[in-house]
Short mmCIF file of C-alpha atoms and ligand atoms in Angstrom, two decimals:
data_model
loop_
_atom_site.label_atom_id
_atom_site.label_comp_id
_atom_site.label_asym_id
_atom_site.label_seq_id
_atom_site.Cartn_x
_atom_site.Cartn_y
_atom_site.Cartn_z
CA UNK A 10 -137.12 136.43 -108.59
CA UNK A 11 -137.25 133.50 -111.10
CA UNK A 12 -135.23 131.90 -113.83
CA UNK A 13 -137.27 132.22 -116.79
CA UNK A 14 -134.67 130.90 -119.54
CA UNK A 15 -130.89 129.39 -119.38
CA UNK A 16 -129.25 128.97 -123.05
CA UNK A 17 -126.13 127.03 -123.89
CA UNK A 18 -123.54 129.10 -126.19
CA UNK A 19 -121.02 127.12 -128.13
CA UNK A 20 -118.70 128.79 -129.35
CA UNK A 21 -114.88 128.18 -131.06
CA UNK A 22 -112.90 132.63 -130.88
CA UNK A 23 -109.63 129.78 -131.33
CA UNK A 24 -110.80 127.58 -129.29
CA UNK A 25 -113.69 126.06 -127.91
CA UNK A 26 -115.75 127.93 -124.90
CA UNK A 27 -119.04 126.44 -123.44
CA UNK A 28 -121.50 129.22 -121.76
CA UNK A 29 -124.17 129.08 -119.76
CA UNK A 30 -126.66 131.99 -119.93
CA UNK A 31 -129.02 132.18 -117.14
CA UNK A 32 -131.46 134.75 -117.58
CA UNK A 33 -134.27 135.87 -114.83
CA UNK A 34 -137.81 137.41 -114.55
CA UNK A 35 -135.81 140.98 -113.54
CA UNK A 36 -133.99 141.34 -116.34
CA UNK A 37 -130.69 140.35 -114.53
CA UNK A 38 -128.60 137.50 -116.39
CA UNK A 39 -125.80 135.70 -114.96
CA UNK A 40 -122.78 133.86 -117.04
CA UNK A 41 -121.27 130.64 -116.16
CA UNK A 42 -118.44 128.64 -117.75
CA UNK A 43 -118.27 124.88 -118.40
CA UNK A 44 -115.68 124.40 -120.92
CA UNK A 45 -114.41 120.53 -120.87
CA UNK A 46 -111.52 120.90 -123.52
CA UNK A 47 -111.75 118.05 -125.96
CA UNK A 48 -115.64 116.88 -124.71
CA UNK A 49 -117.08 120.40 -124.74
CA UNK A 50 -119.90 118.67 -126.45
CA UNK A 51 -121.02 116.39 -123.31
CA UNK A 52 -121.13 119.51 -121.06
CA UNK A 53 -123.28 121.37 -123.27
CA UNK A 54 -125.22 118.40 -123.49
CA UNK A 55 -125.92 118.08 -119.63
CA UNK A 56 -126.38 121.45 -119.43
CA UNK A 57 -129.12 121.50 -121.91
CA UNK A 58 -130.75 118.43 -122.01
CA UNK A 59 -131.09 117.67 -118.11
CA UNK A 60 -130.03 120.97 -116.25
CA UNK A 61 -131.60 123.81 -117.70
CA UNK A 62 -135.73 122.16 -117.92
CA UNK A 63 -135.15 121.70 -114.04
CA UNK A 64 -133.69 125.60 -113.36
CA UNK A 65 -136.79 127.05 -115.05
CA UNK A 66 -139.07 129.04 -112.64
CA UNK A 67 -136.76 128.64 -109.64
CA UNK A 68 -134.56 131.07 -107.59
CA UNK A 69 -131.48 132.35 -108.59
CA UNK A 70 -130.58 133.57 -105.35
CA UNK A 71 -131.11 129.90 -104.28
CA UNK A 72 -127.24 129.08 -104.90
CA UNK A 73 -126.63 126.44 -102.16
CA UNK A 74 -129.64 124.57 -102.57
CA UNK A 75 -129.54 124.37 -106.64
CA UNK A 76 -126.12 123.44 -106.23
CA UNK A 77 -126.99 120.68 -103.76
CA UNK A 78 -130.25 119.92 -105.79
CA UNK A 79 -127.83 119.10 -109.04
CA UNK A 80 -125.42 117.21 -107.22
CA UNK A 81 -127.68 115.01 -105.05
CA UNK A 82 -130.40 114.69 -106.69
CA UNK A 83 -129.34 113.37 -110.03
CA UNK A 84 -127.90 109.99 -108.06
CA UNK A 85 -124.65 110.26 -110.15
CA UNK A 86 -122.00 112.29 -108.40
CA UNK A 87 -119.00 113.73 -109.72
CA UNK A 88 -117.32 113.34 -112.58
CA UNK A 89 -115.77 116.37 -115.00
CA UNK A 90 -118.95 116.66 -116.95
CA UNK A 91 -121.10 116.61 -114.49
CA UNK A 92 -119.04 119.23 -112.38
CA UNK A 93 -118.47 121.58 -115.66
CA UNK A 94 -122.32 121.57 -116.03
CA UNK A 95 -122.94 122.71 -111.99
CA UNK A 96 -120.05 124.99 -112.38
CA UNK A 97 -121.65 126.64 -114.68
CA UNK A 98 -124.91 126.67 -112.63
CA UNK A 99 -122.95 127.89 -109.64
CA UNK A 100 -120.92 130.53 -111.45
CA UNK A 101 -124.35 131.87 -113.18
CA UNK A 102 -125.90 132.07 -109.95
CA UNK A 103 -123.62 134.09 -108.26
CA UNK A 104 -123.04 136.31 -111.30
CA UNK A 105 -126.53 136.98 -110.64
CA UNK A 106 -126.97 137.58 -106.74
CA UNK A 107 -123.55 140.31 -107.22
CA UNK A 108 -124.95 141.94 -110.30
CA UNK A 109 -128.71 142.21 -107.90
CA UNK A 110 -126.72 143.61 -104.75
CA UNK A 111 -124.82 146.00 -107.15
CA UNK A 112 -121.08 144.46 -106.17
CA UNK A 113 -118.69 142.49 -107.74
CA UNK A 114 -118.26 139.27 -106.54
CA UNK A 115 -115.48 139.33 -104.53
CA UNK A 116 -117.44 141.68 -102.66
CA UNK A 117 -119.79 138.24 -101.22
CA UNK A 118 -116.80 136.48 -100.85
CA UNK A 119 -115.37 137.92 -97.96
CA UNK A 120 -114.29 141.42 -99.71
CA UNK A 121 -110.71 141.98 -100.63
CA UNK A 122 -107.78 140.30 -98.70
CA UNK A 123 -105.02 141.62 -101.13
CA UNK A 124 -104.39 144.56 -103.38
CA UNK A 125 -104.46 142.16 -106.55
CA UNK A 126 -103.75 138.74 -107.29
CA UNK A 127 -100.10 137.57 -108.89
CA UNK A 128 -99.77 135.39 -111.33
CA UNK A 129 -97.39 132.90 -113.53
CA UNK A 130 -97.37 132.50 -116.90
CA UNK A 131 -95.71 129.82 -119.28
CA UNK A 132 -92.54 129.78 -121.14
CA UNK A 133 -91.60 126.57 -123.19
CA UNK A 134 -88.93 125.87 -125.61
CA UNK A 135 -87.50 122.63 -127.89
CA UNK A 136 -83.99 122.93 -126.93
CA UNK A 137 -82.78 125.70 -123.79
CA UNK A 138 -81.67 128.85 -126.11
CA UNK A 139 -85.51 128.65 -127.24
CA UNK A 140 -86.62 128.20 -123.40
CA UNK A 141 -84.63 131.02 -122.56
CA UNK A 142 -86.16 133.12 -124.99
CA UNK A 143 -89.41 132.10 -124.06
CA UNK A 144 -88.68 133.10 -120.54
CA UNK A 145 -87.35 136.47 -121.19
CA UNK A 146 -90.74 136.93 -123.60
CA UNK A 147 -92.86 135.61 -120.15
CA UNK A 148 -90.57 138.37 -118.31
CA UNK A 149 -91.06 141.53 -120.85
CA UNK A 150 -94.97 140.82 -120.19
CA UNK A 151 -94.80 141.54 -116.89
CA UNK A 152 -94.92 137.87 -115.00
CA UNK A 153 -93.66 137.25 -111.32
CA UNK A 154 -93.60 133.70 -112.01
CA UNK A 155 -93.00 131.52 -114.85
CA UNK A 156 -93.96 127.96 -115.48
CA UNK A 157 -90.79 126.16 -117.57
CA UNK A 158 -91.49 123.30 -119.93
CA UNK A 159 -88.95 122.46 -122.36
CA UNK A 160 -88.33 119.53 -125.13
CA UNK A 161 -86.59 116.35 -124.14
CA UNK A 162 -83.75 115.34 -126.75
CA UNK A 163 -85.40 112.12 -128.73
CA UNK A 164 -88.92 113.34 -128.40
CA UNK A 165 -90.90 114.99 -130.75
CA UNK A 166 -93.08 117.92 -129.18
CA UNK A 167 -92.73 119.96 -125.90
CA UNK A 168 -95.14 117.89 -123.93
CA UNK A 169 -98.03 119.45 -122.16
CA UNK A 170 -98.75 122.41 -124.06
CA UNK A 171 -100.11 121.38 -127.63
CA UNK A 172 -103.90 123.10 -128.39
CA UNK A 173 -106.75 120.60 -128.82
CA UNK A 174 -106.86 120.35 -132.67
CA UNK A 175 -108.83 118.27 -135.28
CA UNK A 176 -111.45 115.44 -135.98
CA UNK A 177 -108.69 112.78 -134.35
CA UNK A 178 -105.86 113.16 -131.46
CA UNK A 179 -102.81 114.28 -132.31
CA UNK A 180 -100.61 111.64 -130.68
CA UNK A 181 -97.54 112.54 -129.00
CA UNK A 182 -94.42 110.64 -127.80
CA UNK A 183 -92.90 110.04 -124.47
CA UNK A 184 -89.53 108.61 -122.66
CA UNK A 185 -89.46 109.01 -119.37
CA UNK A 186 -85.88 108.23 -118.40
CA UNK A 187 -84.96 111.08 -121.03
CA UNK A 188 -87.09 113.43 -119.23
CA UNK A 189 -85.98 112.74 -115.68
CA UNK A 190 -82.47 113.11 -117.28
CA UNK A 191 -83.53 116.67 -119.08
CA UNK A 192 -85.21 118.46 -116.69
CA UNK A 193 -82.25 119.35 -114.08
CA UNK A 194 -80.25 120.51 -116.95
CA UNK A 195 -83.15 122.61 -117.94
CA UNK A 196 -83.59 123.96 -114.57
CA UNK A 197 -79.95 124.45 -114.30
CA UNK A 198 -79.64 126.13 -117.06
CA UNK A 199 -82.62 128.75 -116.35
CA UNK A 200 -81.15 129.50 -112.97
CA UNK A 201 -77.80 130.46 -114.57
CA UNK A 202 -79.69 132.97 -116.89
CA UNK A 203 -82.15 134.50 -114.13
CA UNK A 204 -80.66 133.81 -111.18
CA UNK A 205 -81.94 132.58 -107.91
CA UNK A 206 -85.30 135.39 -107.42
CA UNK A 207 -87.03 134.29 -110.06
CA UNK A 208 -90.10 131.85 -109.05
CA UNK A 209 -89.94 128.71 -111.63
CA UNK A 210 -92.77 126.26 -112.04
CA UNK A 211 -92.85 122.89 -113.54
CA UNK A 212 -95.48 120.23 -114.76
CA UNK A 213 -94.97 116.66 -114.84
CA UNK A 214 -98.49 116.51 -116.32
CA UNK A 215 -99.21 113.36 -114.40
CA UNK A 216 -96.69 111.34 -116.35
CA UNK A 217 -94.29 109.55 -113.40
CA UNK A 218 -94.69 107.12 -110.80
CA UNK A 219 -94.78 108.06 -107.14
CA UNK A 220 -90.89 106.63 -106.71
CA UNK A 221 -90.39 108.53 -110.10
CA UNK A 222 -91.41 111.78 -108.73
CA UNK A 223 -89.62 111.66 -105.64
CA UNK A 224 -86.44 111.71 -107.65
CA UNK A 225 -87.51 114.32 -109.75
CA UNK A 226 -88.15 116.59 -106.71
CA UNK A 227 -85.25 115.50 -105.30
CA UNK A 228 -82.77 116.17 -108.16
CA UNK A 229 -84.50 119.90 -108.50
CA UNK A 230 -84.19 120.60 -104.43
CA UNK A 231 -80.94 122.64 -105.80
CA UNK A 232 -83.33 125.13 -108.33
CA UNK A 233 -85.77 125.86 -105.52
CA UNK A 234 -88.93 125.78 -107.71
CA UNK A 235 -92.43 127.39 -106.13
CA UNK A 236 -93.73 124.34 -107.04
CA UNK A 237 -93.74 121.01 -109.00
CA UNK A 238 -96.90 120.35 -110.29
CA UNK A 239 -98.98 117.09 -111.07
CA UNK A 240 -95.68 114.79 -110.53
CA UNK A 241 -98.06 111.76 -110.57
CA UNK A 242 -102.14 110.99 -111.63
CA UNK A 243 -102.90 111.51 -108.09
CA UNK A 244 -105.98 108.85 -108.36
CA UNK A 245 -104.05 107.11 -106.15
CA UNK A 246 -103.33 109.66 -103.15
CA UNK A 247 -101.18 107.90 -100.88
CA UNK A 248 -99.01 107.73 -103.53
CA UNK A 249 -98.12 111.08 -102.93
CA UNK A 250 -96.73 110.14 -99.20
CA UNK A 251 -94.10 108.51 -100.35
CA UNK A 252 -93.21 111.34 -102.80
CA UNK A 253 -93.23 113.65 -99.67
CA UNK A 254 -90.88 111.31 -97.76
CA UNK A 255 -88.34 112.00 -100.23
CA UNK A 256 -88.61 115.48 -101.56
CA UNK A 257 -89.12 119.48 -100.06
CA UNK A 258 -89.66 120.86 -103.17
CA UNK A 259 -93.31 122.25 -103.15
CA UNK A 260 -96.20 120.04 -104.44
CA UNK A 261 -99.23 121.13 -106.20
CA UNK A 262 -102.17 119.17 -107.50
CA UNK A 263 -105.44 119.06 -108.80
CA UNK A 264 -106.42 120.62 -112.35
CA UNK A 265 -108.44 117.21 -113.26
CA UNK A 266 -109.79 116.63 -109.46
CA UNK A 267 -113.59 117.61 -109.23
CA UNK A 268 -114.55 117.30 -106.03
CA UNK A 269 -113.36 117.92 -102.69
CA UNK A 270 -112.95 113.90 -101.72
CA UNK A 271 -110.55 114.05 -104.80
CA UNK A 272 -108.31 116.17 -102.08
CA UNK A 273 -109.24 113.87 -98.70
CA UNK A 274 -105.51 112.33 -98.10
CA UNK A 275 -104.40 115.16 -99.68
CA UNK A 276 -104.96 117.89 -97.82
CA UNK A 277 -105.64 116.06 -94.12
CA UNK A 278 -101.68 114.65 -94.27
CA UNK A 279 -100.47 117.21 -95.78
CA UNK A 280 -98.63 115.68 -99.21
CA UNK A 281 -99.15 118.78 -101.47
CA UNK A 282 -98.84 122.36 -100.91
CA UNK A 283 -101.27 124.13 -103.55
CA UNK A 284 -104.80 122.89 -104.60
CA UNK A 285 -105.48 122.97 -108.19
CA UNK A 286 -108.78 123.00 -110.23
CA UNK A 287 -110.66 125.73 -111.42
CA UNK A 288 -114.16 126.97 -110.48
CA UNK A 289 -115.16 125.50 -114.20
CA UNK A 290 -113.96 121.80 -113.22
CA UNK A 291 -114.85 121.65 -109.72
CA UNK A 292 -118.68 122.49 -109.69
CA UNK A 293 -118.59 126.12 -109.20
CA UNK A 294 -117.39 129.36 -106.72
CA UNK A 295 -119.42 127.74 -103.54
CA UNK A 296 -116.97 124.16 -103.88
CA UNK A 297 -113.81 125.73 -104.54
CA UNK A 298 -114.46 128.54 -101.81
CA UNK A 299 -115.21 125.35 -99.34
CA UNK A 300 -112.23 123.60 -100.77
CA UNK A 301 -109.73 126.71 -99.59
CA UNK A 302 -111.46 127.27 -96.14
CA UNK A 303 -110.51 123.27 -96.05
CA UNK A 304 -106.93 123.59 -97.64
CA UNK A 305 -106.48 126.81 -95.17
CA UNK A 306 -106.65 124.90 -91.96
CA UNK A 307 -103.55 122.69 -93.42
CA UNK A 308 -101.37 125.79 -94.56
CA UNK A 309 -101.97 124.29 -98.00
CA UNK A 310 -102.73 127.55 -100.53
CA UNK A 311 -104.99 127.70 -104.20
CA UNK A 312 -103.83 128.27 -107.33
CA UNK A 313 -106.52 128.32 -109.33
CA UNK A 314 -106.25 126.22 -113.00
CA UNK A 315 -105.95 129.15 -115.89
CA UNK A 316 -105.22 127.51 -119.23
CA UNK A 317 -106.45 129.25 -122.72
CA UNK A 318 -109.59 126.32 -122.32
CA UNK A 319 -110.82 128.14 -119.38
CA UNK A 320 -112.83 130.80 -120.95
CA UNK A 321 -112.69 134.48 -119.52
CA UNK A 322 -116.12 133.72 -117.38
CA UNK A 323 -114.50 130.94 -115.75
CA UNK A 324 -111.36 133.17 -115.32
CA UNK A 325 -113.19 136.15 -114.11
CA UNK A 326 -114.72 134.02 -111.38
CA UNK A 327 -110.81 132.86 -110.10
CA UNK A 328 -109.96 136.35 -109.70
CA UNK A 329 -112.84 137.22 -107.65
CA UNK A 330 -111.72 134.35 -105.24
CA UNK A 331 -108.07 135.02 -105.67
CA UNK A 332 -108.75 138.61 -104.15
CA UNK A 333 -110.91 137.50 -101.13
CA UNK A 334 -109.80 134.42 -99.75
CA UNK A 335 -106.85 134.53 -97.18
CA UNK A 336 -104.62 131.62 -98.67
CA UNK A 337 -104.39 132.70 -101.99
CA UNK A 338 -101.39 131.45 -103.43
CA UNK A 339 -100.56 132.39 -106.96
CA UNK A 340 -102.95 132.32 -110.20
CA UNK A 341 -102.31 130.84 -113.42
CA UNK A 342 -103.10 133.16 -116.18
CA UNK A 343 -102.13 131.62 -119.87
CA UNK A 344 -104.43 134.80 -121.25
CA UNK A 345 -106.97 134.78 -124.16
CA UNK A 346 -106.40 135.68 -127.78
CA UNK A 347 -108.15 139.00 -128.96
CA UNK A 348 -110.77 137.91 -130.38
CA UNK A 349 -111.87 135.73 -126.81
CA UNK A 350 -111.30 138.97 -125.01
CA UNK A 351 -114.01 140.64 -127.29
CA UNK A 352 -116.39 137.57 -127.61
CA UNK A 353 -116.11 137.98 -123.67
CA UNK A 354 -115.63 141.86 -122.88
CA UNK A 355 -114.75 141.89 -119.22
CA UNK A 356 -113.79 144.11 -116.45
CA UNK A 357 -110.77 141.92 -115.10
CA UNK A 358 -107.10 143.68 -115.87
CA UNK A 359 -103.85 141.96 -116.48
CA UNK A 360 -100.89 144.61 -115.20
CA UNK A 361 -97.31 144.00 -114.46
CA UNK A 362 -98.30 140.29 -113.76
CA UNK A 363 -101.45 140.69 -111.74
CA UNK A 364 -105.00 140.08 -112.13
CA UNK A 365 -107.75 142.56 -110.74
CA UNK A 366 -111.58 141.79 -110.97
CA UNK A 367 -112.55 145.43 -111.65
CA UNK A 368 -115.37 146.99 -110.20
CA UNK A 369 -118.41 145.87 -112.56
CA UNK A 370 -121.60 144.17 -110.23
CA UNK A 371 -121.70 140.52 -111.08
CA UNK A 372 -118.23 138.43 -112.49
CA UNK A 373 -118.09 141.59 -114.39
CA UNK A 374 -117.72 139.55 -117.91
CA UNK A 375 -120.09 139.85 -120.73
CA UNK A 376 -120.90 137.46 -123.95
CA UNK A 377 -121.09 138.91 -127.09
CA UNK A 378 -123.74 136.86 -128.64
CA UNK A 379 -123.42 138.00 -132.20
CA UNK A 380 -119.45 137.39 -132.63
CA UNK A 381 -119.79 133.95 -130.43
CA UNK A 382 -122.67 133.17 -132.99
CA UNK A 383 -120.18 133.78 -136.01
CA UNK A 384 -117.44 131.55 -134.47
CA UNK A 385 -119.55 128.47 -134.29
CA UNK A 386 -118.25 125.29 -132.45
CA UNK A 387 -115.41 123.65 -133.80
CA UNK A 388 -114.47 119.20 -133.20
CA UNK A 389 -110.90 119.21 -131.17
CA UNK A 390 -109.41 116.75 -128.94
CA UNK A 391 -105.80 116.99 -126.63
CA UNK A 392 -103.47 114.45 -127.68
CA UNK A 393 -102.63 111.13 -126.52
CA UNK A 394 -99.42 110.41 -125.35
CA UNK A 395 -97.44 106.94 -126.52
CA UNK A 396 -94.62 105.48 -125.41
CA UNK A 397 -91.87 104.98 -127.70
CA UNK A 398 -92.88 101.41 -128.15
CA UNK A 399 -96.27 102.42 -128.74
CA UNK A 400 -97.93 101.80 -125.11
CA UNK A 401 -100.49 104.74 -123.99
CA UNK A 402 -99.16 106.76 -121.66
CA UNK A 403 -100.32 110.06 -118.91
CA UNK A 404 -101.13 112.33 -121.08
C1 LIG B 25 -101.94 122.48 -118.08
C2 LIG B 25 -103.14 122.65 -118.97
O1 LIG B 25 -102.34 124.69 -117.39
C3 LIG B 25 -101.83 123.62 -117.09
O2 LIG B 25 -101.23 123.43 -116.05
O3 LIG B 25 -101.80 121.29 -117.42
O4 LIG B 25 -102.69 123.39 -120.07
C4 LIG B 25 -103.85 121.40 -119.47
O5 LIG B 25 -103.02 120.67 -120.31
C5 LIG B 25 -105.08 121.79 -120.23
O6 LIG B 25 -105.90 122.59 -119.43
C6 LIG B 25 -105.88 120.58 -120.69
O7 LIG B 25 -107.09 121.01 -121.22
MG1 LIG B 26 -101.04 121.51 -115.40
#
């Protein structure tokens, strides 16, 4: 079997997706996603320009050693682009070899360890009779788990959940004393309402300091949360130690990480309790699968990345993982508008909260070519975040 083409599909169904199409001498084509929200162009680009002339007329069941080929050989390692473009690679590749067995994925992963995989989704507010709201809309769709962001008095946005929008940045504002002050109320507040069952999420979105954080988890020790999530930037990983001297509340890291040494300190010491990225950001299925198997021997669990910018390939390939590996955690699913679902048509299922692969050979998701086509590409960037005084901050 050989590749005989790979095409890169831009395309904007409300936001911006980046496909890979890998198509083989069989007739079998595989799908892979390497959507980089806000620089979708420079993944395309690396896809296109210097990853798709070297995939012609090799194997597709060749996963490993293309994936090693890409990431060795071009002497520059890691990085989001580069990742996003092997993810997409990897992902393709592995839609193929399912779809050529006649199994879905999960299938060559191991098979299923669990009837379905849960999920959380998000619920945001201004003020906390809109959070509230927002939470009991989360709840009538069926989530488990809910993520809780809500405004801090002074500033003006709900940080961490605007859409990439426009020819500039939108640029956002930030206090962090006000926030450190808000959030306990907020989580207060929430656990009045719902009571103590309910499992509540929150992201810092990489905004605080290490001694920053460790207040923050310690002042929300009283809510219980499953998990507080990117407290700091995490570059700096023994950061994190001292957070974890002061706090139990659950750690999890990782949606801008793209490789494994990203994780070293991480995982070996045991600071954080969930791993983060997504098979989009991280190079691929055969990375994050290797990442688990690693996190697994610390009792550290995934939960996969699942934001609107990962497109329903990249999703379809988290579910497949979700269901076979053994420390599956929980999976964030922010869902896809309509029209994304039917640019992608796809045999995953969202009921009562949980995700389910479906049964189709391959990653069981399809591209519409035609209604991509008519959707074309559209410029967007996430904010930047300012201090009040005008400083950049952590977006
Ligand atoms: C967020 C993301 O899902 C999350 O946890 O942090 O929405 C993130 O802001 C976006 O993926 C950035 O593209
Ligand atoms: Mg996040």
């Amino acid at each position: 079997m050989k590749i005989v083409d790979a095409t890169v599909v831009l395309t904007s169904p409300g936001r911006n997706f980046v496909t890979l199409k890998v198509e083989t001498d069989e007739g079998v084509t595989g799908l892979g996603d390497a959507t980089l929200n806000g620089r979708e162009l420079a993944a395309a680009a690396y896809l296109r320009d210097h990853i798709v002339p070297l995939l012609l007329g090799t194997d597709p069941h060749r996963i490993e050693d293309t994936w090693q080929s890409l990431y060795r050989g071009a002497y520059w390692r890691r990085g989001p682009v580069t990742m996003a473009a092997i993810a997409a690679v990897d992902t393709a590749l592995w839609d193929i070899k399912a779809k050529v067995a006649g199994l879905p994925l999960y299938q060559l992963l191991g098979g299923a360890s669990r009837e379905r995989v849960g999920t959380y989704g998000h619920a945001g507010g201004r003020d906390i009779p809109e959070l509230l709201d927002s939470v009991r809309a989360r709840l009538a769709d069926g989530y488990p788990a809910i993520r809780v962001q809500a405004g801090v008095p002074g500033l003006k946005r709900v940080y961490g959940v605007t859409s990439a929008t426009g020819r500039r940045p939108v640029v956002e504002d930030w206090d962090t004393a006000a926030y450190l002050r808000t959030i306990p109320k907020v989580f207060d507040a929430v656990r009045q309402e719902f009571g103590p069952d309910l499992p509540l999420l929150h992201d810092a979105h990489h905004r605080l300091t290490p001694n920053q954080a460790a207040r923050l988890g310690k002042d929300l020790e009283p809510y219980d949360l499953f998990w507080l999530e990117d407290c700091t930037p995490a570059e700096n990983q023994e950061g994190l130690r001292l957070v974890r001297r002061h706090t139990t509340t659950p750690l999890a890291i990782g949606e801008v990480f793209n490789t494994v040494f990203d994780y070293q300190t991480l995982v070996t010491e045991q600071l954080i309790d969930y791993v983060r990225s997504a098979v989009t950001h991280f190079g691929g299925v055969s990375p994050l699968k290797k990442l688990f198997d690693f996190a697994a021997q610390y009792q550290i669990k995934s939960a996969v990345h699942g934001p609107e910018d990962i497109s329903p390939v990249g999703m379809a390939a988290a579910i497949h993982l979700g269901l076979a590996i053994h420390n599956f955690g929980i999976q964030e699913y922010a869902g896809h508008t309509d029209l994304t679902h039917s640019v992608f048509p796809h045999a995953y299922t969202f009921t009562d909260g949980h995700l389910h692969p479906g049964q189709a050979p391959g990653l069981g998701v399809d591209l519409d070519e035609e209604l991509a086509a008519a959707h074309p590409y559209e410029p967007s960037y996430l904010p930047v975040n300012r201090l009040q005084d005008g400083t950049v901050h952590d977006w």
